Amino acid sequence: MTYTMTVSPDFSPDYIAGWYIFNTWLQKKTGEGIHLKLYDSFDVQRKDIIDDKIDLIFANPYEAAMLIREKGFLAIAAPADKPDEAVICVKDDSDIQTVEDLKENCTIAMADDPQVNSVGMIMLEPADLNAKNISIEKQKNYVLVAKNLINETAEAGFFLLDAYDNMSKFVKSQIRPIITSEISVIRHIFLVGPKLSNKAEDIRALLNDMHNEDKGLKILQSLGFEAWENQTQEDSEFMLDLIDTLSD
Amino acid sequence: MTKVQINYYDGSQSEKTLTDEEIPFPEGKLIVSRTDTDGIITHCNQAFVDMSGFEKDELIGQPHCVLRHPDMPSAAFKDLWDTVKDQGKKWRGYVKNLRKDGSFYWVYAVVVPNVRDGKTVGFASIRRKPSRTKINELTETYKAMLAEEKKA
């Protein structure tokens, strides 16, 4: 039997090759056939999750609620020391220094990332801004969000901190962060679906030990982190409780 | 500095010394704590420790009302507990908290029951930076509520 693994569509394109190498490594280690299927849209990926077509997933924290509480996935690992933080940026020469300088009817550019957008909206609350009194410019990726700022078609933009950090020097020189979240416990997690539940503990052990072998460490570095960290079901349940409080 | 007596929702009382200094909410952070079903603090993050002015050891095992500011009406906390404990629902509201040194900070708080295997095992409170407009509105509302409570 061949299982299907997928990755949250918000991963950086720099890591595509890394995920294919990781898939090959996991197949060798588990002795199972695993096909890697990548998506460029959360909606299409979500439909396949609902249709039970996915068995392993490196998921965005906002997808984790459905995967754990509705589809019976088990959370087993998360990248160590790599929480999902959001940053709000403005154009470098903008007069805006703090969130409170943003006013009603301003335009905010954002990509299709539910986690970043939710935290970004929370960081706008002290300025009395919400989805009803701002204009939203939805973009396909963070480079286009930055372009909105540089071209002055948006006053501010939401970025995944990791995506901001990995932008070119040229782009970064033209935009300026005004606030960065420090939430710490919200992060992408690796989950195993019900069809592989009898292998979940084996996969957990493999991932927790991966950084201890040279080849494993190199693969992890090609994914943008140094080690997996154990993610207990309670860690995930608490993360979902926390996300729930951010949804209003 | 003013010495005041705080009347807690559970009927207990304590004396505190207050200052009128407001400590700004830390930018970008969330203040996170968890309690058991009796409101006793079981976990808290560093932002909670920093803003409360207490040491972590002084907080764990204490009732959450250790942060209760006397400007907060009892009715607000009764509503919180009725909502999360009795109805099992999410509560949200603006809260003025008391620090160990008698100064204060405002938060927008959301409290949810932690449900595991269908059973409530505790509560999580997540606080974020509130809007100044809302604080100004609520300051007046809470003053009026407190005045009513004192009359009763």
mmCIF file of N, CA and C in Angstrom, chain B residues 2-127:
data_model
loop_
_atom_site.group_PDB
_atom_site.id
_atom_site.type_symbol
_atom_site.label_atom_id
_atom_site.label_comp_id
_atom_site.label_asym_id
_atom_site.label_seq_id
_atom_site.Cartn_x
_atom_site.Cartn_y
_atom_site.Cartn_z
ATOM 1 N N THR B 2 -2.289 53.994 47.942
ATOM 2 C CA THR B 2 -3.536 53.856 48.675
ATOM 3 C C THR B 2 -3.669 52.420 49.151
ATOM 4 N N LYS B 3 -4.086 52.258 50.392
ATOM 5 C CA LYS B 3 -4.350 50.904 50.885
ATOM 6 C C LYS B 3 -5.833 50.623 50.709
ATOM 7 N N VAL B 4 -6.132 49.466 50.121
ATOM 8 C CA VAL B 4 -7.545 49.123 49.904
ATOM 9 C C VAL B 4 -7.781 47.681 50.317
ATOM 10 N N GLN B 5 -9.061 47.395 50.617
ATOM 11 C CA GLN B 5 -9.448 46.018 50.889
ATOM 12 C C GLN B 5 -10.124 45.459 49.641
ATOM 13 N N ILE B 6 -9.697 44.276 49.196
ATOM 14 C CA ILE B 6 -10.299 43.663 48.011
ATOM 15 C C ILE B 6 -11.234 42.551 48.459
ATOM 16 N N ASN B 7 -12.473 42.623 47.967
ATOM 17 C CA ASN B 7 -13.453 41.565 48.259
ATOM 18 C C ASN B 7 -13.511 40.625 47.065
ATOM 19 N N TYR B 8 -13.083 39.389 47.243
ATOM 20 C CA TYR B 8 -13.062 38.431 46.139
ATOM 21 C C TYR B 8 -14.441 37.809 45.921
ATOM 22 N N TYR B 9 -14.613 37.306 44.692
ATOM 23 C CA TYR B 9 -15.879 36.704 44.300
ATOM 24 C C TYR B 9 -16.243 35.530 45.215
ATOM 25 N N ASP B 10 -15.197 34.810 45.721
ATOM 26 C CA ASP B 10 -15.478 33.639 46.568
ATOM 27 C C ASP B 10 -15.763 34.030 48.029
ATOM 28 N N GLY B 11 -15.809 35.344 48.319
ATOM 29 C CA GLY B 11 -16.157 35.782 49.669
ATOM 30 C C GLY B 11 -14.938 36.140 50.518
ATOM 31 N N SER B 12 -13.723 35.788 50.076
ATOM 32 C CA SER B 12 -12.532 36.105 50.857
ATOM 33 C C SER B 12 -12.122 37.572 50.628
ATOM 34 N N GLN B 13 -11.200 38.052 51.470
ATOM 35 C CA GLN B 13 -10.769 39.450 51.374
ATOM 36 C C GLN B 13 -9.265 39.555 51.550
ATOM 37 N N SER B 14 -8.659 40.619 51.005
ATOM 38 C CA SER B 14 -7.256 40.881 51.324
ATOM 39 C C SER B 14 -6.976 42.374 51.191
ATOM 40 N N GLU B 15 -5.896 42.836 51.827
ATOM 41 C CA GLU B 15 -5.563 44.254 51.770
ATOM 42 C C GLU B 15 -4.401 44.453 50.803
ATOM 43 N N LYS B 16 -4.496 45.445 49.933
ATOM 44 C CA LYS B 16 -3.435 45.697 48.945
ATOM 45 C C LYS B 16 -3.081 47.186 48.946
ATOM 46 N N THR B 17 -1.835 47.467 48.538
ATOM 47 C CA THR B 17 -1.411 48.857 48.375
ATOM 48 C C THR B 17 -1.373 49.168 46.880
ATOM 49 N N LEU B 18 -2.047 50.231 46.471
ATOM 50 C CA LEU B 18 -2.167 50.547 45.042
ATOM 51 C C LEU B 18 -1.357 51.767 44.656
ATOM 52 N N THR B 19 -0.879 51.793 43.412
ATOM 53 C CA THR B 19 -0.323 53.019 42.841
ATOM 54 C C THR B 19 -1.138 53.298 41.578
ATOM 55 N N ASP B 20 -1.019 54.505 41.029
ATOM 56 C CA ASP B 20 -1.803 54.777 39.820
ATOM 57 C C ASP B 20 -0.948 54.618 38.555
ATOM 58 N N GLU B 21 0.139 53.871 38.662
ATOM 59 C CA GLU B 21 1.014 53.688 37.503
ATOM 60 C C GLU B 21 0.496 52.545 36.615
ATOM 61 N N GLU B 22 0.293 52.847 35.325
ATOM 62 C CA GLU B 22 -0.122 51.803 34.382
ATOM 63 C C GLU B 22 1.105 51.265 33.651
ATOM 64 N N ILE B 23 1.241 49.940 33.613
ATOM 65 C CA ILE B 23 2.346 49.306 32.901
ATOM 66 C C ILE B 23 1.847 48.914 31.507
ATOM 67 N N PRO B 24 2.526 49.360 30.438
ATOM 68 C CA PRO B 24 2.029 49.045 29.092
ATOM 69 C C PRO B 24 2.118 47.555 28.774
ATOM 70 N N PHE B 25 1.134 47.078 28.024
ATOM 71 C CA PHE B 25 1.114 45.666 27.607
ATOM 72 C C PHE B 25 2.303 45.420 26.685
ATOM 73 N N PRO B 26 3.009 44.290 26.831
ATOM 74 C CA PRO B 26 4.179 44.044 25.969
ATOM 75 C C PRO B 26 3.775 43.815 24.508
ATOM 76 N N GLU B 27 4.368 44.580 23.608
ATOM 77 C CA GLU B 27 4.005 44.548 22.184
ATOM 78 C C GLU B 27 4.193 43.148 21.573
ATOM 79 N N GLY B 28 3.162 42.672 20.886
ATOM 80 C CA GLY B 28 3.274 41.426 20.125
ATOM 81 C C GLY B 28 3.120 40.165 20.953
ATOM 82 N N LYS B 29 3.039 40.314 22.278
ATOM 83 C CA LYS B 29 3.010 39.111 23.119
ATOM 84 C C LYS B 29 1.589 38.744 23.529
ATOM 85 N N LEU B 30 1.461 37.504 23.963
ATOM 86 C CA LEU B 30 0.237 37.050 24.607
ATOM 87 C C LEU B 30 0.605 36.658 26.030
ATOM 88 N N ILE B 31 -0.265 36.993 26.967
ATOM 89 C CA ILE B 31 -0.075 36.533 28.340
ATOM 90 C C ILE B 31 -0.925 35.274 28.488
ATOM 91 N N VAL B 32 -0.279 34.177 28.841
ATOM 92 C CA VAL B 32 -0.979 32.888 28.857
ATOM 93 C C VAL B 32 -0.894 32.273 30.248
ATOM 94 N N SER B 33 -2.037 31.808 30.739
ATOM 95 C CA SER B 33 -2.008 31.032 31.988
ATOM 96 C C SER B 33 -3.084 29.964 31.931
ATOM 97 N N ARG B 34 -2.901 28.957 32.748
ATOM 98 C CA ARG B 34 -3.896 27.893 32.856
ATOM 99 C C ARG B 34 -4.201 27.675 34.324
ATOM 100 N N THR B 35 -5.450 27.327 34.593
ATOM 101 C CA THR B 35 -5.826 27.008 35.974
ATOM 102 C C THR B 35 -6.492 25.639 36.000
ATOM 103 N N ASP B 36 -6.618 25.077 37.215
ATOM 104 C CA ASP B 36 -7.444 23.877 37.339
ATOM 105 C C ASP B 36 -8.905 24.320 37.409
ATOM 106 N N THR B 37 -9.799 23.400 37.663
ATOM 107 C CA THR B 37 -11.227 23.759 37.626
ATOM 108 C C THR B 37 -11.632 24.650 38.812
ATOM 109 N N ASP B 38 -10.745 24.772 39.816
ATOM 110 C CA ASP B 38 -11.038 25.659 40.949
ATOM 111 C C ASP B 38 -10.391 27.033 40.796
ATOM 112 N N GLY B 39 -9.771 27.296 39.631
ATOM 113 C CA GLY B 39 -9.167 28.608 39.410
ATOM 114 C C GLY B 39 -7.775 28.745 40.000
ATOM 115 N N ILE B 40 -7.143 27.626 40.350
ATOM 116 C CA ILE B 40 -5.778 27.662 40.881
ATOM 117 C C ILE B 40 -4.791 27.612 39.711
ATOM 118 N N ILE B 41 -3.826 28.523 39.681
ATOM 119 C CA ILE B 41 -2.887 28.615 38.551
ATOM 120 C C ILE B 41 -1.993 27.371 38.503
ATOM 121 N N THR B 42 -1.981 26.708 37.329
ATOM 122 C CA THR B 42 -1.137 25.511 37.157
ATOM 123 C C THR B 42 0.022 25.776 36.182
ATOM 124 N N HIS B 43 -0.171 26.670 35.230
ATOM 125 C CA HIS B 43 0.878 27.001 34.257
ATOM 126 C C HIS B 43 0.802 28.493 33.947
ATOM 127 N N CYS B 44 1.944 29.088 33.605
ATOM 128 C CA CYS B 44 1.908 30.452 33.078
ATOM 129 C C CYS B 44 3.157 30.680 32.239
ATOM 130 N N ASN B 45 3.045 31.594 31.265
ATOM 131 C CA ASN B 45 4.222 31.853 30.428
ATOM 132 C C ASN B 45 5.026 33.027 30.998
ATOM 133 N N GLN B 46 6.155 33.306 30.356
ATOM 134 C CA GLN B 46 7.053 34.326 30.896
ATOM 135 C C GLN B 46 6.400 35.708 30.867
ATOM 136 N N ALA B 47 5.567 35.973 29.836
ATOM 137 C CA ALA B 47 4.899 37.280 29.760
ATOM 138 C C ALA B 47 3.983 37.481 30.965
ATOM 139 N N PHE B 48 3.332 36.396 31.399
ATOM 140 C CA PHE B 48 2.466 36.467 32.581
ATOM 141 C C PHE B 48 3.305 36.818 33.815
ATOM 142 N N VAL B 49 4.445 36.137 33.972
ATOM 143 C CA VAL B 49 5.333 36.372 35.110
ATOM 144 C C VAL B 49 5.817 37.829 35.080
ATOM 145 N N ASP B 50 6.304 38.259 33.910
ATOM 146 C CA ASP B 50 6.857 39.615 33.795
ATOM 147 C C ASP B 50 5.805 40.675 34.132
ATOM 148 N N MET B 51 4.594 40.499 33.602
ATOM 149 C CA MET B 51 3.574 41.535 33.799
ATOM 150 C C MET B 51 2.999 41.525 35.206
ATOM 151 N N SER B 52 2.942 40.366 35.845
ATOM 152 C CA SER B 52 2.347 40.293 37.184
ATOM 153 C C SER B 52 3.278 40.892 38.240
ATOM 154 N N GLY B 53 4.594 40.846 37.965
ATOM 155 C CA GLY B 53 5.553 41.330 38.960
ATOM 156 C C GLY B 53 5.890 40.286 40.011
ATOM 157 N N PHE B 54 5.225 39.137 39.946
ATOM 158 C CA PHE B 54 5.531 38.049 40.880
ATOM 159 C C PHE B 54 6.610 37.147 40.273
ATOM 160 N N GLU B 55 7.220 36.303 41.107
ATOM 161 C CA GLU B 55 8.061 35.220 40.610
ATOM 162 C C GLU B 55 7.134 34.083 40.194
ATOM 163 N N LYS B 56 7.592 33.235 39.279
ATOM 164 C CA LYS B 56 6.745 32.125 38.834
ATOM 165 C C LYS B 56 6.332 31.237 40.019
ATOM 166 N N ASP B 57 7.279 30.987 40.922
ATOM 167 C CA ASP B 57 6.982 30.138 42.088
ATOM 168 C C ASP B 57 5.885 30.734 42.970
ATOM 169 N N GLU B 58 5.786 32.064 42.958
ATOM 170 C CA GLU B 58 4.760 32.706 43.787
ATOM 171 C C GLU B 58 3.381 32.618 43.136
ATOM 172 N N LEU B 59 3.365 32.332 41.834
ATOM 173 C CA LEU B 59 2.089 32.302 41.109
ATOM 174 C C LEU B 59 1.482 30.892 41.053
ATOM 175 N N ILE B 60 2.339 29.898 40.752
ATOM 176 C CA ILE B 60 1.823 28.531 40.628
ATOM 177 C C ILE B 60 1.252 28.084 41.978
ATOM 178 N N GLY B 61 0.020 27.594 41.918
ATOM 179 C CA GLY B 61 -0.632 27.133 43.151
ATOM 180 C C GLY B 61 -1.503 28.202 43.799
ATOM 181 N N GLN B 62 -1.421 29.443 43.276
ATOM 182 C CA GLN B 62 -2.248 30.530 43.824
ATOM 183 C C GLN B 62 -3.547 30.655 43.032
ATOM 184 N N PRO B 63 -4.605 31.158 43.675
ATOM 185 C CA PRO B 63 -5.831 31.415 42.907
ATOM 186 C C PRO B 63 -5.593 32.555 41.908
ATOM 187 N N HIS B 64 -6.241 32.486 40.755
ATOM 188 C CA HIS B 64 -6.018 33.489 39.714
ATOM 189 C C HIS B 64 -6.371 34.889 40.205
ATOM 190 N N CYS B 65 -7.250 34.966 41.219
ATOM 191 C CA CYS B 65 -7.694 36.284 41.685
ATOM 192 C C CYS B 65 -6.588 37.041 42.430
ATOM 193 N N VAL B 66 -5.384 36.468 42.514
ATOM 194 C CA VAL B 66 -4.246 37.201 43.087
ATOM 195 C C VAL B 66 -3.980 38.470 42.263
ATOM 196 N N LEU B 67 -4.462 38.474 41.013
ATOM 197 C CA LEU B 67 -4.258 39.634 40.129
ATOM 198 C C LEU B 67 -5.453 40.601 40.138
ATOM 199 N N ARG B 68 -6.422 40.303 40.984
ATOM 200 C CA ARG B 68 -7.655 41.087 40.960
ATOM 201 C C ARG B 68 -7.413 42.531 41.403
ATOM 202 N N HIS B 69 -7.787 43.470 40.546
ATOM 203 C CA HIS B 69 -7.672 44.893 40.883
ATOM 204 C C HIS B 69 -8.995 45.355 41.490
ATOM 205 N N PRO B 70 -8.935 46.177 42.563
ATOM 206 C CA PRO B 70 -10.190 46.588 43.218
ATOM 207 C C PRO B 70 -11.093 47.449 42.334
ATOM 208 N N ASP B 71 -10.570 47.961 41.212
ATOM 209 C CA ASP B 71 -11.442 48.724 40.296
ATOM 210 C C ASP B 71 -12.323 47.798 39.460
ATOM 211 N N MET B 72 -12.070 46.492 39.526
ATOM 212 C CA MET B 72 -12.885 45.543 38.749
ATOM 213 C C MET B 72 -14.105 45.119 39.568
ATOM 214 N N PRO B 73 -15.297 45.233 38.983
ATOM 215 C CA PRO B 73 -16.490 44.809 39.721
ATOM 216 C C PRO B 73 -16.572 43.282 39.832
ATOM 217 N N SER B 74 -17.126 42.801 40.938
ATOM 218 C CA SER B 74 -17.275 41.350 41.132
ATOM 219 C C SER B 74 -18.116 40.727 40.032
ATOM 220 N N ALA B 75 -19.077 41.510 39.531
ATOM 221 C CA ALA B 75 -20.009 40.967 38.522
ATOM 222 C C ALA B 75 -19.267 40.480 37.274
ATOM 223 N N ALA B 76 -18.151 41.141 36.949
ATOM 224 C CA ALA B 76 -17.405 40.733 35.752
ATOM 225 C C ALA B 76 -16.848 39.319 35.934
ATOM 226 N N PHE B 77 -16.337 39.046 37.139
ATOM 227 C CA PHE B 77 -15.745 37.722 37.376
ATOM 228 C C PHE B 77 -16.825 36.660 37.568
ATOM 229 N N LYS B 78 -17.970 37.088 38.142
ATOM 230 C CA LYS B 78 -19.079 36.130 38.258
ATOM 231 C C LYS B 78 -19.507 35.699 36.855
ATOM 232 N N ASP B 79 -19.578 36.690 35.948
ATOM 233 C CA ASP B 79 -19.965 36.386 34.563
ATOM 234 C C ASP B 79 -18.941 35.442 33.915
ATOM 235 N N LEU B 80 -17.641 35.704 34.196
ATOM 236 C CA LEU B 80 -16.577 34.852 33.636
ATOM 237 C C LEU B 80 -16.774 33.397 34.083
ATOM 238 N N TRP B 81 -16.896 33.207 35.404
ATOM 239 C CA TRP B 81 -16.998 31.827 35.920
ATOM 240 C C TRP B 81 -18.301 31.164 35.507
ATOM 241 N N ASP B 82 -19.382 31.933 35.490
ATOM 242 C CA ASP B 82 -20.663 31.352 35.040
ATOM 243 C C ASP B 82 -20.527 30.860 33.601
ATOM 244 N N THR B 83 -19.813 31.647 32.781
ATOM 245 C CA THR B 83 -19.713 31.329 31.350
ATOM 246 C C THR B 83 -18.822 30.109 31.111
ATOM 247 N N VAL B 84 -17.625 30.113 31.710
ATOM 248 C CA VAL B 84 -16.688 29.028 31.386
ATOM 249 C C VAL B 84 -16.942 27.762 32.207
ATOM 250 N N LYS B 85 -17.347 27.942 33.480
ATOM 251 C CA LYS B 85 -17.482 26.772 34.349
ATOM 252 C C LYS B 85 -18.872 26.149 34.237
ATOM 253 N N ASP B 86 -19.887 26.993 34.337
ATOM 254 C CA ASP B 86 -21.246 26.450 34.359
ATOM 255 C C ASP B 86 -21.775 26.172 32.956
ATOM 256 N N GLN B 87 -21.464 27.078 32.020
ATOM 257 C CA GLN B 87 -21.999 26.885 30.656
ATOM 258 C C GLN B 87 -20.994 26.213 29.722
ATOM 259 N N GLY B 88 -19.727 26.122 30.122
ATOM 260 C CA GLY B 88 -18.707 25.486 29.271
ATOM 261 C C GLY B 88 -18.409 26.275 28.009
ATOM 262 N N LYS B 89 -18.634 27.599 28.074
ATOM 263 C CA LYS B 89 -18.425 28.432 26.878
ATOM 264 C C LYS B 89 -17.214 29.351 27.045
ATOM 265 N N LYS B 90 -16.849 29.980 25.937
ATOM 266 C CA LYS B 90 -15.730 30.914 25.919
ATOM 267 C C LYS B 90 -16.171 32.262 26.510
ATOM 268 N N TRP B 91 -15.329 32.889 27.342
ATOM 269 C CA TRP B 91 -15.635 34.222 27.876
ATOM 270 C C TRP B 91 -14.602 35.204 27.352
ATOM 271 N N ARG B 92 -15.045 36.402 27.049
ATOM 272 C CA ARG B 92 -14.097 37.425 26.616
ATOM 273 C C ARG B 92 -14.448 38.752 27.273
ATOM 274 N N GLY B 93 -13.433 39.518 27.602
ATOM 275 C CA GLY B 93 -13.706 40.811 28.216
ATOM 276 C C GLY B 93 -12.429 41.583 28.503
ATOM 277 N N TYR B 94 -12.605 42.843 28.856
ATOM 278 C CA TYR B 94 -11.473 43.718 29.175
ATOM 279 C C TYR B 94 -11.280 43.720 30.694
ATOM 280 N N VAL B 95 -10.047 43.522 31.113
ATOM 281 C CA VAL B 95 -9.789 43.362 32.548
ATOM 282 C C VAL B 95 -8.617 44.254 32.971
ATOM 283 N N LYS B 96 -8.819 44.937 34.117
ATOM 284 C CA LYS B 96 -7.725 45.698 34.727
ATOM 285 C C LYS B 96 -7.096 44.794 35.777
ATOM 286 N N ASN B 97 -5.815 44.487 35.623
ATOM 287 C CA ASN B 97 -5.132 43.567 36.541
ATOM 288 C C ASN B 97 -4.199 44.319 37.477
ATOM 289 N N LEU B 98 -4.052 43.759 38.676
ATOM 290 C CA LEU B 98 -3.178 44.338 39.697
ATOM 291 C C LEU B 98 -1.830 43.625 39.685
ATOM 292 N N ARG B 99 -0.745 44.407 39.699
ATOM 293 C CA ARG B 99 0.598 43.819 39.800
ATOM 294 C C ARG B 99 1.014 43.732 41.273
ATOM 295 N N LYS B 100 2.015 42.955 41.513
ATOM 296 C CA LYS B 100 2.490 42.753 42.889
ATOM 297 C C LYS B 100 2.860 44.087 43.553
ATOM 298 N N ASP B 101 3.444 45.012 42.749
ATOM 299 C CA ASP B 101 3.893 46.282 43.328
ATOM 300 C C ASP B 101 2.775 47.321 43.436
ATOM 301 N N GLY B 102 1.533 46.926 43.125
ATOM 302 C CA GLY B 102 0.402 47.835 43.273
ATOM 303 C C GLY B 102 0.064 48.622 42.020
ATOM 304 N N SER B 103 0.923 48.553 40.989
ATOM 305 C CA SER B 103 0.578 49.195 39.708
ATOM 306 C C SER B 103 -0.376 48.274 38.947
ATOM 307 N N PHE B 104 -0.775 48.678 37.738
ATOM 308 C CA PHE B 104 -1.795 47.882 37.033
ATOM 309 C C PHE B 104 -1.512 47.801 35.545
ATOM 310 N N TYR B 105 -2.213 46.881 34.870
ATOM 311 C CA TYR B 105 -2.163 46.775 33.405
ATOM 312 C C TYR B 105 -3.501 46.279 32.907
ATOM 313 N N TRP B 106 -3.875 46.753 31.733
ATOM 314 C CA TRP B 106 -5.138 46.340 31.111
ATOM 315 C C TRP B 106 -4.875 45.238 30.076
ATOM 316 N N VAL B 107 -5.841 44.345 29.960
ATOM 317 C CA VAL B 107 -5.748 43.284 28.942
ATOM 318 C C VAL B 107 -7.109 43.069 28.299
ATOM 319 N N TYR B 108 -7.081 42.504 27.098
ATOM 320 C CA TYR B 108 -8.289 41.902 26.530
ATOM 321 C C TYR B 108 -8.111 40.408 26.743
ATOM 322 N N ALA B 109 -8.993 39.820 27.541
ATOM 323 C CA ALA B 109 -8.813 38.416 27.926
ATOM 324 C C ALA B 109 -9.848 37.521 27.253
ATOM 325 N N VAL B 110 -9.410 36.346 26.839
ATOM 326 C CA VAL B 110 -10.335 35.314 26.369
ATOM 327 C C VAL B 110 -10.044 34.071 27.210
ATOM 328 N N VAL B 111 -11.079 33.536 27.822
ATOM 329 C CA VAL B 111 -10.907 32.358 28.688
ATOM 330 C C VAL B 111 -11.714 31.207 28.087
ATOM 331 N N VAL B 112 -11.056 30.047 27.950
ATOM 332 C CA VAL B 112 -11.751 28.862 27.380
ATOM 333 C C VAL B 112 -11.598 27.671 28.316
ATOM 334 N N PRO B 113 -12.627 26.833 28.362
ATOM 335 C CA PRO B 113 -12.458 25.577 29.109
ATOM 336 C C PRO B 113 -11.524 24.656 28.323
ATOM 337 N N ASN B 114 -10.633 23.936 29.027
ATOM 338 C CA ASN B 114 -9.780 22.926 28.376
ATOM 339 C C ASN B 114 -10.528 21.604 28.474
ATOM 340 N N VAL B 115 -11.118 21.184 27.359
ATOM 341 C CA VAL B 115 -11.932 19.959 27.359
ATOM 342 C C VAL B 115 -11.095 18.814 26.798
ATOM 343 N N ARG B 116 -10.943 17.746 27.592
ATOM 344 C CA ARG B 116 -10.183 16.572 27.170
ATOM 345 C C ARG B 116 -11.072 15.347 27.352
ATOM 346 N N ASP B 117 -11.241 14.593 26.277
ATOM 347 C CA ASP B 117 -12.120 13.414 26.312
ATOM 348 C C ASP B 117 -13.499 13.764 26.866
ATOM 349 N N GLY B 118 -13.999 14.920 26.461
ATOM 350 C CA GLY B 118 -15.349 15.321 26.843
ATOM 351 C C GLY B 118 -15.464 15.909 28.243
ATOM 352 N N LYS B 119 -14.346 16.007 28.981
ATOM 353 C CA LYS B 119 -14.410 16.499 30.362
ATOM 354 C C LYS B 119 -13.580 17.785 30.511
ATOM 355 N N THR B 120 -14.118 18.771 31.228
ATOM 356 C CA THR B 120 -13.354 20.001 31.469
ATOM 357 C C THR B 120 -12.293 19.727 32.540
ATOM 358 N N VAL B 121 -11.019 19.910 32.155
ATOM 359 C CA VAL B 121 -9.937 19.616 33.097
ATOM 360 C C VAL B 121 -9.298 20.901 33.641
ATOM 361 N N GLY B 122 -9.686 22.035 33.104
ATOM 362 C CA GLY B 122 -9.131 23.306 33.565
ATOM 363 C C GLY B 122 -9.563 24.418 32.618
ATOM 364 N N PHE B 123 -8.928 25.564 32.781
ATOM 365 C CA PHE B 123 -9.262 26.713 31.942
ATOM 366 C C PHE B 123 -7.975 27.388 31.474
ATOM 367 N N ALA B 124 -8.005 27.910 30.263
ATOM 368 C CA ALA B 124 -6.856 28.657 29.748
ATOM 369 C C ALA B 124 -7.282 30.101 29.549
ATOM 370 N N SER B 125 -6.447 31.009 29.989
ATOM 371 C CA SER B 125 -6.736 32.428 29.809
ATOM 372 C C SER B 125 -5.627 33.031 28.958
ATOM 373 N N ILE B 126 -6.040 33.635 27.856
ATOM 374 C CA ILE B 126 -5.085 34.232 26.925
ATOM 375 C C ILE B 126 -5.383 35.719 26.874
ATOM 376 N N ARG B 127 -4.400 36.543 27.212
ATOM 377 C CA ARG B 127 -4.621 37.993 27.229
ATOM 378 C C ARG B 127 -3.790 38.659 26.159
#
